[in-house]
């Protein structure tokens, strides 16, 4: 039939193509959102409420094994290996600096159930702290941060 060629029968197809592209765009956006949702830590399982950071309530023992000789074998438990052992994370750190980094670090604090958020101290707490530090000054070799104080 000759008549058929005079009709713009491509119209329908063009429109479909646009609709298709529009749908593809929407799908891309939706997938992107779903992706973001998936990687948001909040959406993964129950929300774990971690406590804010707390200062240590024990002395950091960095020196008790200093200068001692110990036989280290591959078969010895981690806590007997050379270096500093963290019983919370069950890992060994090579030296005291790295050990302090480790116990002040995110992974370790998380294992203790703490977030890295710091609770805001009240004026009274700060004053009490300064007062007790003044009283303690000179009596201990390590500061709260575990650094050696002179
Ligand atoms: Zn640890």
PDB file of N, CA, C and O in Angstrom, residues 26-98:
ATOM      1  N   UNK A  26      14.816   6.899  35.833  1.00  0.00           N
ATOM      2  CA  UNK A  26      14.191   6.693  37.147  1.00  0.00           C
ATOM      3  C   UNK A  26      14.773   5.471  37.848  1.00  0.00           C
ATOM      4  O   UNK A  26      15.029   5.494  39.048  1.00  0.00           O
ATOM      5  N   UNK A  27      14.974   4.428  37.054  1.00  0.00           N
ATOM      6  CA  UNK A  27      15.485   3.202  37.650  1.00  0.00           C
ATOM      7  C   UNK A  27      16.889   3.426  38.196  1.00  0.00           C
ATOM      8  O   UNK A  27      17.228   2.984  39.286  1.00  0.00           O
ATOM      9  N   UNK A  28      17.702   4.161  37.414  1.00  0.00           N
ATOM     10  CA  UNK A  28      19.060   4.463  37.866  1.00  0.00           C
ATOM     11  C   UNK A  28      19.035   5.209  39.195  1.00  0.00           C
ATOM     12  O   UNK A  28      19.790   4.902  40.107  1.00  0.00           O
ATOM     13  N   UNK A  29      18.166   6.208  39.262  1.00  0.00           N
ATOM     14  CA  UNK A  29      18.074   6.996  40.480  1.00  0.00           C
ATOM     15  C   UNK A  29      17.656   6.137  41.662  1.00  0.00           C
ATOM     16  O   UNK A  29      18.204   6.248  42.751  1.00  0.00           O
ATOM     17  N   UNK A  30      16.659   5.276  41.400  1.00  0.00           N
ATOM     18  CA  UNK A  30      16.159   4.424  42.479  1.00  0.00           C
ATOM     19  C   UNK A  30      17.254   3.482  42.975  1.00  0.00           C
ATOM     20  O   UNK A  30      17.455   3.300  44.156  1.00  0.00           O
ATOM     21  N   UNK A  31      17.994   2.923  42.026  1.00  0.00           N
ATOM     22  CA  UNK A  31      19.070   2.004  42.404  1.00  0.00           C
ATOM     23  C   UNK A  31      20.150   2.720  43.196  1.00  0.00           C
ATOM     24  O   UNK A  31      20.712   2.178  44.139  1.00  0.00           O
ATOM     25  N   UNK A  32      20.418   3.965  42.812  1.00  0.00           N
ATOM     26  CA  UNK A  32      21.421   4.762  43.513  1.00  0.00           C
ATOM     27  C   UNK A  32      20.986   4.997  44.950  1.00  0.00           C
ATOM     28  O   UNK A  32      21.774   4.867  45.884  1.00  0.00           O
ATOM     29  N   UNK A  33      19.703   5.329  45.108  1.00  0.00           N
ATOM     30  CA  UNK A  33      19.178   5.564  46.450  1.00  0.00           C
ATOM     31  C   UNK A  33      19.243   4.298  47.296  1.00  0.00           C
ATOM     32  O   UNK A  33      19.629   4.340  48.458  1.00  0.00           O
ATOM     33  N   UNK A  34      18.854   3.184  46.653  1.00  0.00           N
ATOM     34  CA  UNK A  34      18.881   1.910  47.383  1.00  0.00           C
ATOM     35  C   UNK A  34      20.301   1.569  47.806  1.00  0.00           C
ATOM     36  O   UNK A  34      20.547   1.089  48.903  1.00  0.00           O
ATOM     37  N   UNK A  35      21.223   1.858  46.903  1.00  0.00           N
ATOM     38  CA  UNK A  35      22.643   1.612  47.180  1.00  0.00           C
ATOM     39  C   UNK A  35      23.079   2.419  48.397  1.00  0.00           C
ATOM     40  O   UNK A  35      23.684   1.902  49.324  1.00  0.00           O
ATOM     41  N   UNK A  36      22.746   3.703  48.375  1.00  0.00           N
ATOM     42  CA  UNK A  36      23.117   4.568  49.491  1.00  0.00           C
ATOM     43  C   UNK A  36      22.504   4.063  50.791  1.00  0.00           C
ATOM     44  O   UNK A  36      23.146   4.031  51.826  1.00  0.00           O
ATOM     45  N   UNK A  37      21.249   3.655  50.696  1.00  0.00           N
ATOM     46  CA  UNK A  37      20.537   3.159  51.872  1.00  0.00           C
ATOM     47  C   UNK A  37      21.248   1.938  52.450  1.00  0.00           C
ATOM     48  O   UNK A  37      21.397   1.800  53.651  1.00  0.00           O
ATOM     49  N   UNK A  38      21.706   1.079  51.531  1.00  0.00           N
ATOM     50  CA  UNK A  38      22.374  -0.150  51.951  1.00  0.00           C
ATOM     51  C   UNK A  38      23.659   0.132  52.702  1.00  0.00           C
ATOM     52  O   UNK A  38      24.013  -0.574  53.627  1.00  0.00           O
ATOM     53  N   UNK A  39      24.373   1.165  52.252  1.00  0.00           N
ATOM     54  CA  UNK A  39      25.680   1.413  52.851  1.00  0.00           C
ATOM     55  C   UNK A  39      25.629   2.341  54.047  1.00  0.00           C
ATOM     56  O   UNK A  39      26.614   2.589  54.692  1.00  0.00           O
ATOM     57  N   UNK A  40      24.447   2.869  54.322  1.00  0.00           N
ATOM     58  CA  UNK A  40      24.303   3.655  55.539  1.00  0.00           C
ATOM     59  C   UNK A  40      24.354   2.694  56.709  1.00  0.00           C
ATOM     60  O   UNK A  40      23.578   1.744  56.757  1.00  0.00           O
ATOM     61  N   UNK A  41      25.264   2.887  57.636  1.00  0.00           N
ATOM     62  CA  UNK A  41      25.387   1.932  58.746  1.00  0.00           C
ATOM     63  C   UNK A  41      24.092   1.784  59.539  1.00  0.00           C
ATOM     64  O   UNK A  41      23.797   0.727  60.054  1.00  0.00           O
ATOM     65  N   UNK A  42      23.292   2.859  59.578  1.00  0.00           N
ATOM     66  CA  UNK A  42      22.065   2.831  60.373  1.00  0.00           C
ATOM     67  C   UNK A  42      21.078   1.774  59.891  1.00  0.00           C
ATOM     68  O   UNK A  42      20.393   1.162  60.673  1.00  0.00           O
ATOM     69  N   UNK A  43      21.026   1.574  58.572  1.00  0.00           N
ATOM     70  CA  UNK A  43      20.003   0.688  58.037  1.00  0.00           C
ATOM     71  C   UNK A  43      20.388  -0.785  58.170  1.00  0.00           C
ATOM     72  O   UNK A  43      19.642  -1.662  57.799  1.00  0.00           O
ATOM     73  N   UNK A  44      21.595  -1.041  58.656  1.00  0.00           N
ATOM     74  CA  UNK A  44      22.030  -2.428  58.771  1.00  0.00           C
ATOM     75  C   UNK A  44      21.699  -2.973  60.149  1.00  0.00           C
ATOM     76  O   UNK A  44      22.359  -2.659  61.127  1.00  0.00           O
ATOM     77  N   UNK A  45      20.675  -3.764  60.233  1.00  0.00           N
ATOM     78  CA  UNK A  45      20.312  -4.418  61.480  1.00  0.00           C
ATOM     79  C   UNK A  45      19.894  -3.425  62.547  1.00  0.00           C
ATOM     80  O   UNK A  45      19.656  -2.260  62.266  1.00  0.00           O
ATOM     81  N   UNK A  46      19.783  -3.925  63.770  1.00  0.00           N
ATOM     82  CA  UNK A  46      19.359  -3.043  64.862  1.00  0.00           C
ATOM     83  C   UNK A  46      20.420  -1.985  65.135  1.00  0.00           C
ATOM     84  O   UNK A  46      21.612  -2.224  64.965  1.00  0.00           O
ATOM     85  N   UNK A  47      19.975  -0.825  65.543  1.00  0.00           N
ATOM     86  CA  UNK A  47      20.914   0.256  65.835  1.00  0.00           C
ATOM     87  C   UNK A  47      21.606  -0.033  67.164  1.00  0.00           C
ATOM     88  O   UNK A  47      20.953  -0.287  68.174  1.00  0.00           O
ATOM     89  N   UNK A  48      22.923  -0.036  67.113  1.00  0.00           N
ATOM     90  CA  UNK A  48      23.677  -0.283  68.337  1.00  0.00           C
ATOM     91  C   UNK A  48      23.965   1.053  68.994  1.00  0.00           C
ATOM     92  O   UNK A  48      24.567   1.932  68.404  1.00  0.00           O
ATOM     93  N   UNK A  49      23.495   1.194  70.207  1.00  0.00           N
ATOM     94  CA  UNK A  49      23.730   2.434  70.931  1.00  0.00           C
ATOM     95  C   UNK A  49      25.049   2.320  71.683  1.00  0.00           C
ATOM     96  O   UNK A  49      25.141   1.593  72.651  1.00  0.00           O
ATOM     97  N   UNK A  50      26.044   3.031  71.193  1.00  0.00           N
ATOM     98  CA  UNK A  50      27.329   2.980  71.884  1.00  0.00           C
ATOM     99  C   UNK A  50      27.430   4.116  72.882  1.00  0.00           C
ATOM    100  O   UNK A  50      26.921   5.191  72.671  1.00  0.00           O
ATOM    101  N   UNK A  51      28.099   3.824  73.966  1.00  0.00           N
ATOM    102  CA  UNK A  51      28.274   4.855  74.989  1.00  0.00           C
ATOM    103  C   UNK A  51      29.344   5.849  74.543  1.00  0.00           C
ATOM    104  O   UNK A  51      30.233   5.493  73.778  1.00  0.00           O
ATOM    105  N   UNK A  52      29.262   7.063  75.036  1.00  0.00           N
ATOM    106  CA  UNK A  52      30.328   8.015  74.707  1.00  0.00           C
ATOM    107  C   UNK A  52      31.643   7.601  75.359  1.00  0.00           C
ATOM    108  O   UNK A  52      31.657   6.765  76.260  1.00  0.00           O
ATOM    109  N   UNK A  53      32.702   8.194  74.888  1.00  0.00           N
ATOM    110  CA  UNK A  53      34.027   7.848  75.414  1.00  0.00           C
ATOM    111  C   UNK A  53      34.129   8.072  76.920  1.00  0.00           C
ATOM    112  O   UNK A  53      33.574   9.015  77.456  1.00  0.00           O
ATOM    113  N   UNK A  54      34.856   7.190  77.552  1.00  0.00           N
ATOM    114  CA  UNK A  54      35.065   7.275  78.989  1.00  0.00           C
ATOM    115  C   UNK A  54      36.575   7.208  79.209  1.00  0.00           C
ATOM    116  O   UNK A  54      37.272   6.546  78.454  1.00  0.00           O
ATOM    117  N   UNK A  55      37.064   7.883  80.216  1.00  0.00           N
ATOM    118  CA  UNK A  55      38.512   7.759  80.406  1.00  0.00           C
ATOM    119  C   UNK A  55      38.823   6.438  81.095  1.00  0.00           C
ATOM    120  O   UNK A  55      37.961   5.841  81.733  1.00  0.00           O
ATOM    121  N   UNK A  56      40.057   6.010  80.913  1.00  0.00           N
ATOM    122  CA  UNK A  56      40.481   4.734  81.492  1.00  0.00           C
ATOM    123  C   UNK A  56      40.407   4.770  83.004  1.00  0.00           C
ATOM    124  O   UNK A  56      40.689   5.781  83.615  1.00  0.00           O
ATOM    125  N   UNK A  57      40.033   3.640  83.601  1.00  0.00           N
ATOM    126  CA  UNK A  57      40.038   3.604  85.065  1.00  0.00           C
ATOM    127  C   UNK A  57      41.168   2.715  85.582  1.00  0.00           C
ATOM    128  O   UNK A  57      41.194   2.345  86.735  1.00  0.00           O
ATOM    129  N   UNK A  58      42.089   2.389  84.700  1.00  0.00           N
ATOM    130  CA  UNK A  58      43.236   1.602  85.163  1.00  0.00           C
ATOM    131  C   UNK A  58      44.520   2.191  84.588  1.00  0.00           C
ATOM    132  O   UNK A  58      44.509   2.898  83.600  1.00  0.00           O
ATOM    133  N   UNK A  59      45.614   1.892  85.252  1.00  0.00           N
ATOM    134  CA  UNK A  59      46.916   2.329  84.776  1.00  0.00           C
ATOM    135  C   UNK A  59      47.286   1.532  83.537  1.00  0.00           C
ATOM    136  O   UNK A  59      46.970   0.350  83.441  1.00  0.00           O
ATOM    137  N   UNK A  60      47.964   2.172  82.611  1.00  0.00           N
ATOM    138  CA  UNK A  60      48.453   1.441  81.453  1.00  0.00           C
ATOM    139  C   UNK A  60      49.811   0.858  81.807  1.00  0.00           C
ATOM    140  O   UNK A  60      50.724   1.573  82.184  1.00  0.00           O
ATOM    141  N   UNK A  61      49.882  -0.451  81.740  1.00  0.00           N
ATOM    142  CA  UNK A  61      51.129  -1.117  82.104  1.00  0.00           C
ATOM    143  C   UNK A  61      52.023  -1.242  80.878  1.00  0.00           C
ATOM    144  O   UNK A  61      51.797  -2.080  80.023  1.00  0.00           O
ATOM    145  N   UNK A  62      53.033  -0.390  80.831  1.00  0.00           N
ATOM    146  CA  UNK A  62      53.935  -0.431  79.679  1.00  0.00           C
ATOM    147  C   UNK A  62      55.310  -0.976  80.052  1.00  0.00           C
ATOM    148  O   UNK A  62      56.118  -1.277  79.185  1.00  0.00           O
ATOM    149  N   UNK A  63      55.550  -1.088  81.344  1.00  0.00           N
ATOM    150  CA  UNK A  63      56.928  -1.354  81.752  1.00  0.00           C
ATOM    151  C   UNK A  63      57.160  -2.674  82.472  1.00  0.00           C
ATOM    152  O   UNK A  63      58.306  -3.044  82.702  1.00  0.00           O
ATOM    153  N   UNK A  64      56.083  -3.400  82.807  1.00  0.00           N
ATOM    154  CA  UNK A  64      56.278  -4.576  83.654  1.00  0.00           C
ATOM    155  C   UNK A  64      57.138  -5.648  82.996  1.00  0.00           C
ATOM    156  O   UNK A  64      57.792  -6.428  83.674  1.00  0.00           O
ATOM    157  N   UNK A  65      57.160  -5.667  81.661  1.00  0.00           N
ATOM    158  CA  UNK A  65      57.959  -6.700  80.994  1.00  0.00           C
ATOM    159  C   UNK A  65      59.270  -6.133  80.452  1.00  0.00           C
ATOM    160  O   UNK A  65      60.002  -6.801  79.725  1.00  0.00           O
ATOM    161  N   UNK A  66      59.505  -4.885  80.806  1.00  0.00           N
ATOM    162  CA  UNK A  66      60.691  -4.217  80.278  1.00  0.00           C
ATOM    163  C   UNK A  66      61.980  -4.847  80.804  1.00  0.00           C
ATOM    164  O   UNK A  66      62.102  -5.132  81.994  1.00  0.00           O
ATOM    165  N   UNK A  67      62.935  -5.077  79.935  1.00  0.00           N
ATOM    166  CA  UNK A  67      64.240  -5.581  80.346  1.00  0.00           C
ATOM    167  C   UNK A  67      64.238  -7.056  80.701  1.00  0.00           C
ATOM    168  O   UNK A  67      65.245  -7.592  81.122  1.00  0.00           O
ATOM    169  N   UNK A  68      63.090  -7.712  80.557  1.00  0.00           N
ATOM    170  CA  UNK A  68      63.031  -9.135  80.886  1.00  0.00           C
ATOM    171  C   UNK A  68      63.246  -9.951  79.625  1.00  0.00           C
ATOM    172  O   UNK A  68      62.903  -9.544  78.525  1.00  0.00           O
ATOM    173  N   UNK A  69      63.813 -11.098  79.840  1.00  0.00           N
ATOM    174  CA  UNK A  69      64.036 -11.984  78.704  1.00  0.00           C
ATOM    175  C   UNK A  69      62.959 -13.053  78.681  1.00  0.00           C
ATOM    176  O   UNK A  69      62.586 -13.591  79.729  1.00  0.00           O
ATOM    177  N   UNK A  70      62.434 -13.324  77.527  1.00  0.00           N
ATOM    178  CA  UNK A  70      61.370 -14.309  77.421  1.00  0.00           C
ATOM    179  C   UNK A  70      61.540 -15.085  76.127  1.00  0.00           C
ATOM    180  O   UNK A  70      61.857 -14.503  75.083  1.00  0.00           O
ATOM    181  N   UNK A  71      61.335 -16.388  76.238  1.00  0.00           N
ATOM    182  CA  UNK A  71      61.430 -17.191  75.027  1.00  0.00           C
ATOM    183  C   UNK A  71      60.093 -17.121  74.294  1.00  0.00           C
ATOM    184  O   UNK A  71      59.037 -17.346  74.874  1.00  0.00           O
ATOM    185  N   UNK A  72      60.167 -16.735  73.047  1.00  0.00           N
ATOM    186  CA  UNK A  72      58.937 -16.605  72.261  1.00  0.00           C
ATOM    187  C   UNK A  72      58.939 -17.649  71.161  1.00  0.00           C
ATOM    188  O   UNK A  72      59.870 -17.732  70.373  1.00  0.00           O
ATOM    189  N   UNK A  73      57.903 -18.459  71.155  1.00  0.00           N
ATOM    190  CA  UNK A  73      57.779 -19.425  70.071  1.00  0.00           C
ATOM    191  C   UNK A  73      56.534 -19.110  69.265  1.00  0.00           C
ATOM    192  O   UNK A  73      55.655 -18.392  69.725  1.00  0.00           O
ATOM    193  N   UNK A  74      56.495 -19.663  68.084  1.00  0.00           N
ATOM    194  CA  UNK A  74      55.337 -19.457  67.213  1.00  0.00           C
ATOM    195  C   UNK A  74      54.079 -20.058  67.837  1.00  0.00           C
ATOM    196  O   UNK A  74      52.972 -19.614  67.568  1.00  0.00           O
ATOM    197  N   UNK A  75      54.270 -21.068  68.675  1.00  0.00           N
ATOM    198  CA  UNK A  75      53.124 -21.779  69.224  1.00  0.00           C
ATOM    199  C   UNK A  75      52.559 -21.120  70.476  1.00  0.00           C
ATOM    200  O   UNK A  75      51.459 -21.433  70.910  1.00  0.00           O
ATOM    201  N   UNK A  76      53.323 -20.191  71.046  1.00  0.00           N
ATOM    202  CA  UNK A  76      52.868 -19.537  72.274  1.00  0.00           C
ATOM    203  C   UNK A  76      51.576 -18.767  72.007  1.00  0.00           C
ATOM    204  O   UNK A  76      51.369 -18.271  70.912  1.00  0.00           O
ATOM    205  N   UNK A  77      50.709 -18.701  73.033  1.00  0.00           N
ATOM    206  CA  UNK A  77      49.482 -17.919  72.831  1.00  0.00           C
ATOM    207  C   UNK A  77      49.823 -16.456  72.568  1.00  0.00           C
ATOM    208  O   UNK A  77      50.902 -15.993  72.950  1.00  0.00           O
ATOM    209  N   UNK A  78      48.908 -15.740  71.933  1.00  0.00           N
ATOM    210  CA  UNK A  78      49.142 -14.346  71.565  1.00  0.00           C
ATOM    211  C   UNK A  78      49.625 -13.504  72.739  1.00  0.00           C
ATOM    212  O   UNK A  78      50.491 -12.654  72.593  1.00  0.00           O
ATOM    213  N   UNK A  79      49.051 -13.781  73.916  1.00  0.00           N
ATOM    214  CA  UNK A  79      49.394 -12.963  75.071  1.00  0.00           C
ATOM    215  C   UNK A  79      50.849 -13.158  75.503  1.00  0.00           C
ATOM    216  O   UNK A  79      51.390 -12.358  76.242  1.00  0.00           O
ATOM    217  N   UNK A  80      51.464 -14.250  75.033  1.00  0.00           N
ATOM    218  CA  UNK A  80      52.859 -14.518  75.384  1.00  0.00           C
ATOM    219  C   UNK A  80      53.823 -14.103  74.278  1.00  0.00           C
ATOM    220  O   UNK A  80      55.023 -14.289  74.401  1.00  0.00           O
ATOM    221  N   UNK A  81      53.290 -13.583  73.220  1.00  0.00           N
ATOM    222  CA  UNK A  81      54.148 -13.172  72.106  1.00  0.00           C
ATOM    223  C   UNK A  81      54.870 -11.875  72.449  1.00  0.00           C
ATOM    224  O   UNK A  81      54.483 -11.155  73.353  1.00  0.00           O
ATOM    225  N   UNK A  82      55.925 -11.608  71.680  1.00  0.00           N
ATOM    226  CA  UNK A  82      56.673 -10.374  71.896  1.00  0.00           C
ATOM    227  C   UNK A  82      55.786  -9.184  71.536  1.00  0.00           C
ATOM    228  O   UNK A  82      55.054  -9.215  70.563  1.00  0.00           O
ATOM    229  N   UNK A  83      55.855  -8.157  72.363  1.00  0.00           N
ATOM    230  CA  UNK A  83      55.056  -6.971  72.094  1.00  0.00           C
ATOM    231  C   UNK A  83      53.983  -6.786  73.140  1.00  0.00           C
ATOM    232  O   UNK A  83      53.975  -7.445  74.172  1.00  0.00           O
ATOM    233  N   UNK A  84      53.076  -5.872  72.870  1.00  0.00           N
ATOM    234  CA  UNK A  84      52.014  -5.575  73.813  1.00  0.00           C
ATOM    235  C   UNK A  84      50.734  -6.266  73.375  1.00  0.00           C
ATOM    236  O   UNK A  84      50.301  -6.116  72.243  1.00  0.00           O
ATOM    237  N   UNK A  85      50.158  -6.999  74.298  1.00  0.00           N
ATOM    238  CA  UNK A  85      48.962  -7.769  73.959  1.00  0.00           C
ATOM    239  C   UNK A  85      47.713  -7.038  74.424  1.00  0.00           C
ATOM    240  O   UNK A  85      47.643  -6.571  75.561  1.00  0.00           O
ATOM    241  N   UNK A  86      46.731  -6.921  73.544  1.00  0.00           N
ATOM    242  CA  UNK A  86      45.447  -6.339  73.931  1.00  0.00           C
ATOM    243  C   UNK A  86      44.459  -7.473  74.107  1.00  0.00           C
ATOM    244  O   UNK A  86      44.123  -8.169  73.152  1.00  0.00           O
ATOM    245  N   UNK A  87      44.023  -7.676  75.372  1.00  0.00           N
ATOM    246  CA  UNK A  87      43.141  -8.805  75.648  1.00  0.00           C
ATOM    247  C   UNK A  87      41.723  -8.549  75.151  1.00  0.00           C
ATOM    248  O   UNK A  87      40.941  -9.477  74.976  1.00  0.00           O
ATOM    249  N   UNK A  88      41.383  -7.280  74.928  1.00  0.00           N
ATOM    250  CA  UNK A  88      40.045  -6.954  74.433  1.00  0.00           C
ATOM    251  C   UNK A  88      39.907  -7.359  72.970  1.00  0.00           C
ATOM    252  O   UNK A  88      38.951  -8.009  72.569  1.00  0.00           O
ATOM    253  N   UNK A  89      40.893  -6.950  72.181  1.00  0.00           N
ATOM    254  CA  UNK A  89      40.833  -7.231  70.742  1.00  0.00           C
ATOM    255  C   UNK A  89      41.600  -8.494  70.379  1.00  0.00           C
ATOM    256  O   UNK A  89      41.562  -8.943  69.245  1.00  0.00           O
ATOM    257  N   UNK A  90      42.317  -9.051  71.370  1.00  0.00           N
ATOM    258  CA  UNK A  90      43.156 -10.215  71.144  1.00  0.00           C
ATOM    259  C   UNK A  90      44.108 -10.000  69.989  1.00  0.00           C
ATOM    260  O   UNK A  90      44.117 -10.730  69.001  1.00  0.00           O
ATOM    261  N   UNK A  91      44.910  -8.956  70.133  1.00  0.00           N
ATOM    262  CA  UNK A  91      45.919  -8.703  69.121  1.00  0.00           C
ATOM    263  C   UNK A  91      47.200  -8.248  69.812  1.00  0.00           C
ATOM    264  O   UNK A  91      47.183  -7.850  70.971  1.00  0.00           O
ATOM    265  N   UNK A  92      48.291  -8.363  69.084  1.00  0.00           N
ATOM    266  CA  UNK A  92      49.587  -7.967  69.636  1.00  0.00           C
ATOM    267  C   UNK A  92      50.093  -6.746  68.884  1.00  0.00           C
ATOM    268  O   UNK A  92      50.045  -6.699  67.658  1.00  0.00           O
ATOM    269  N   UNK A  93      50.549  -5.764  69.628  1.00  0.00           N
ATOM    270  CA  UNK A  93      51.094  -4.562  69.011  1.00  0.00           C
ATOM    271  C   UNK A  93      52.588  -4.522  69.328  1.00  0.00           C
ATOM    272  O   UNK A  93      53.007  -4.899  70.413  1.00  0.00           O
ATOM    273  N   UNK A  94      53.356  -4.075  68.377  1.00  0.00           N
ATOM    274  CA  UNK A  94      54.812  -4.195  68.482  1.00  0.00           C
ATOM    275  C   UNK A  94      55.486  -3.361  69.574  1.00  0.00           C
ATOM    276  O   UNK A  94      56.425  -3.812  70.212  1.00  0.00           O
ATOM    277  N   UNK A  95      55.058  -2.114  69.753  1.00  0.00           N
ATOM    278  CA  UNK A  95      55.741  -1.300  70.759  1.00  0.00           C
ATOM    279  C   UNK A  95      54.760  -0.428  71.536  1.00  0.00           C
ATOM    280  O   UNK A  95      53.570  -0.392  71.233  1.00  0.00           O
ATOM    281  N   UNK A  96      55.293   0.258  72.551  1.00  0.00           N
ATOM    282  CA  UNK A  96      54.419   0.989  73.462  1.00  0.00           C
ATOM    283  C   UNK A  96      53.668   2.129  72.764  1.00  0.00           C
ATOM    284  O   UNK A  96      52.507   2.382  73.059  1.00  0.00           O
ATOM    285  N   UNK A  97      54.332   2.796  71.834  1.00  0.00           N
ATOM    286  CA  UNK A  97      53.675   3.900  71.126  1.00  0.00           C
ATOM    287  C   UNK A  97      52.474   3.399  70.328  1.00  0.00           C
ATOM    288  O   UNK A  97      51.388   3.973  70.377  1.00  0.00           O
ATOM    289  N   UNK A  98      52.695   2.293  69.633  1.00  0.00           N
ATOM    290  CA  UNK A  98      51.604   1.715  68.855  1.00  0.00           C
ATOM    291  C   UNK A  98      50.516   1.136  69.750  1.00  0.00           C
ATOM    292  O   UNK A  98      49.340   1.148  69.395  1.00  0.00           O
TER     293      UNK A  98
END
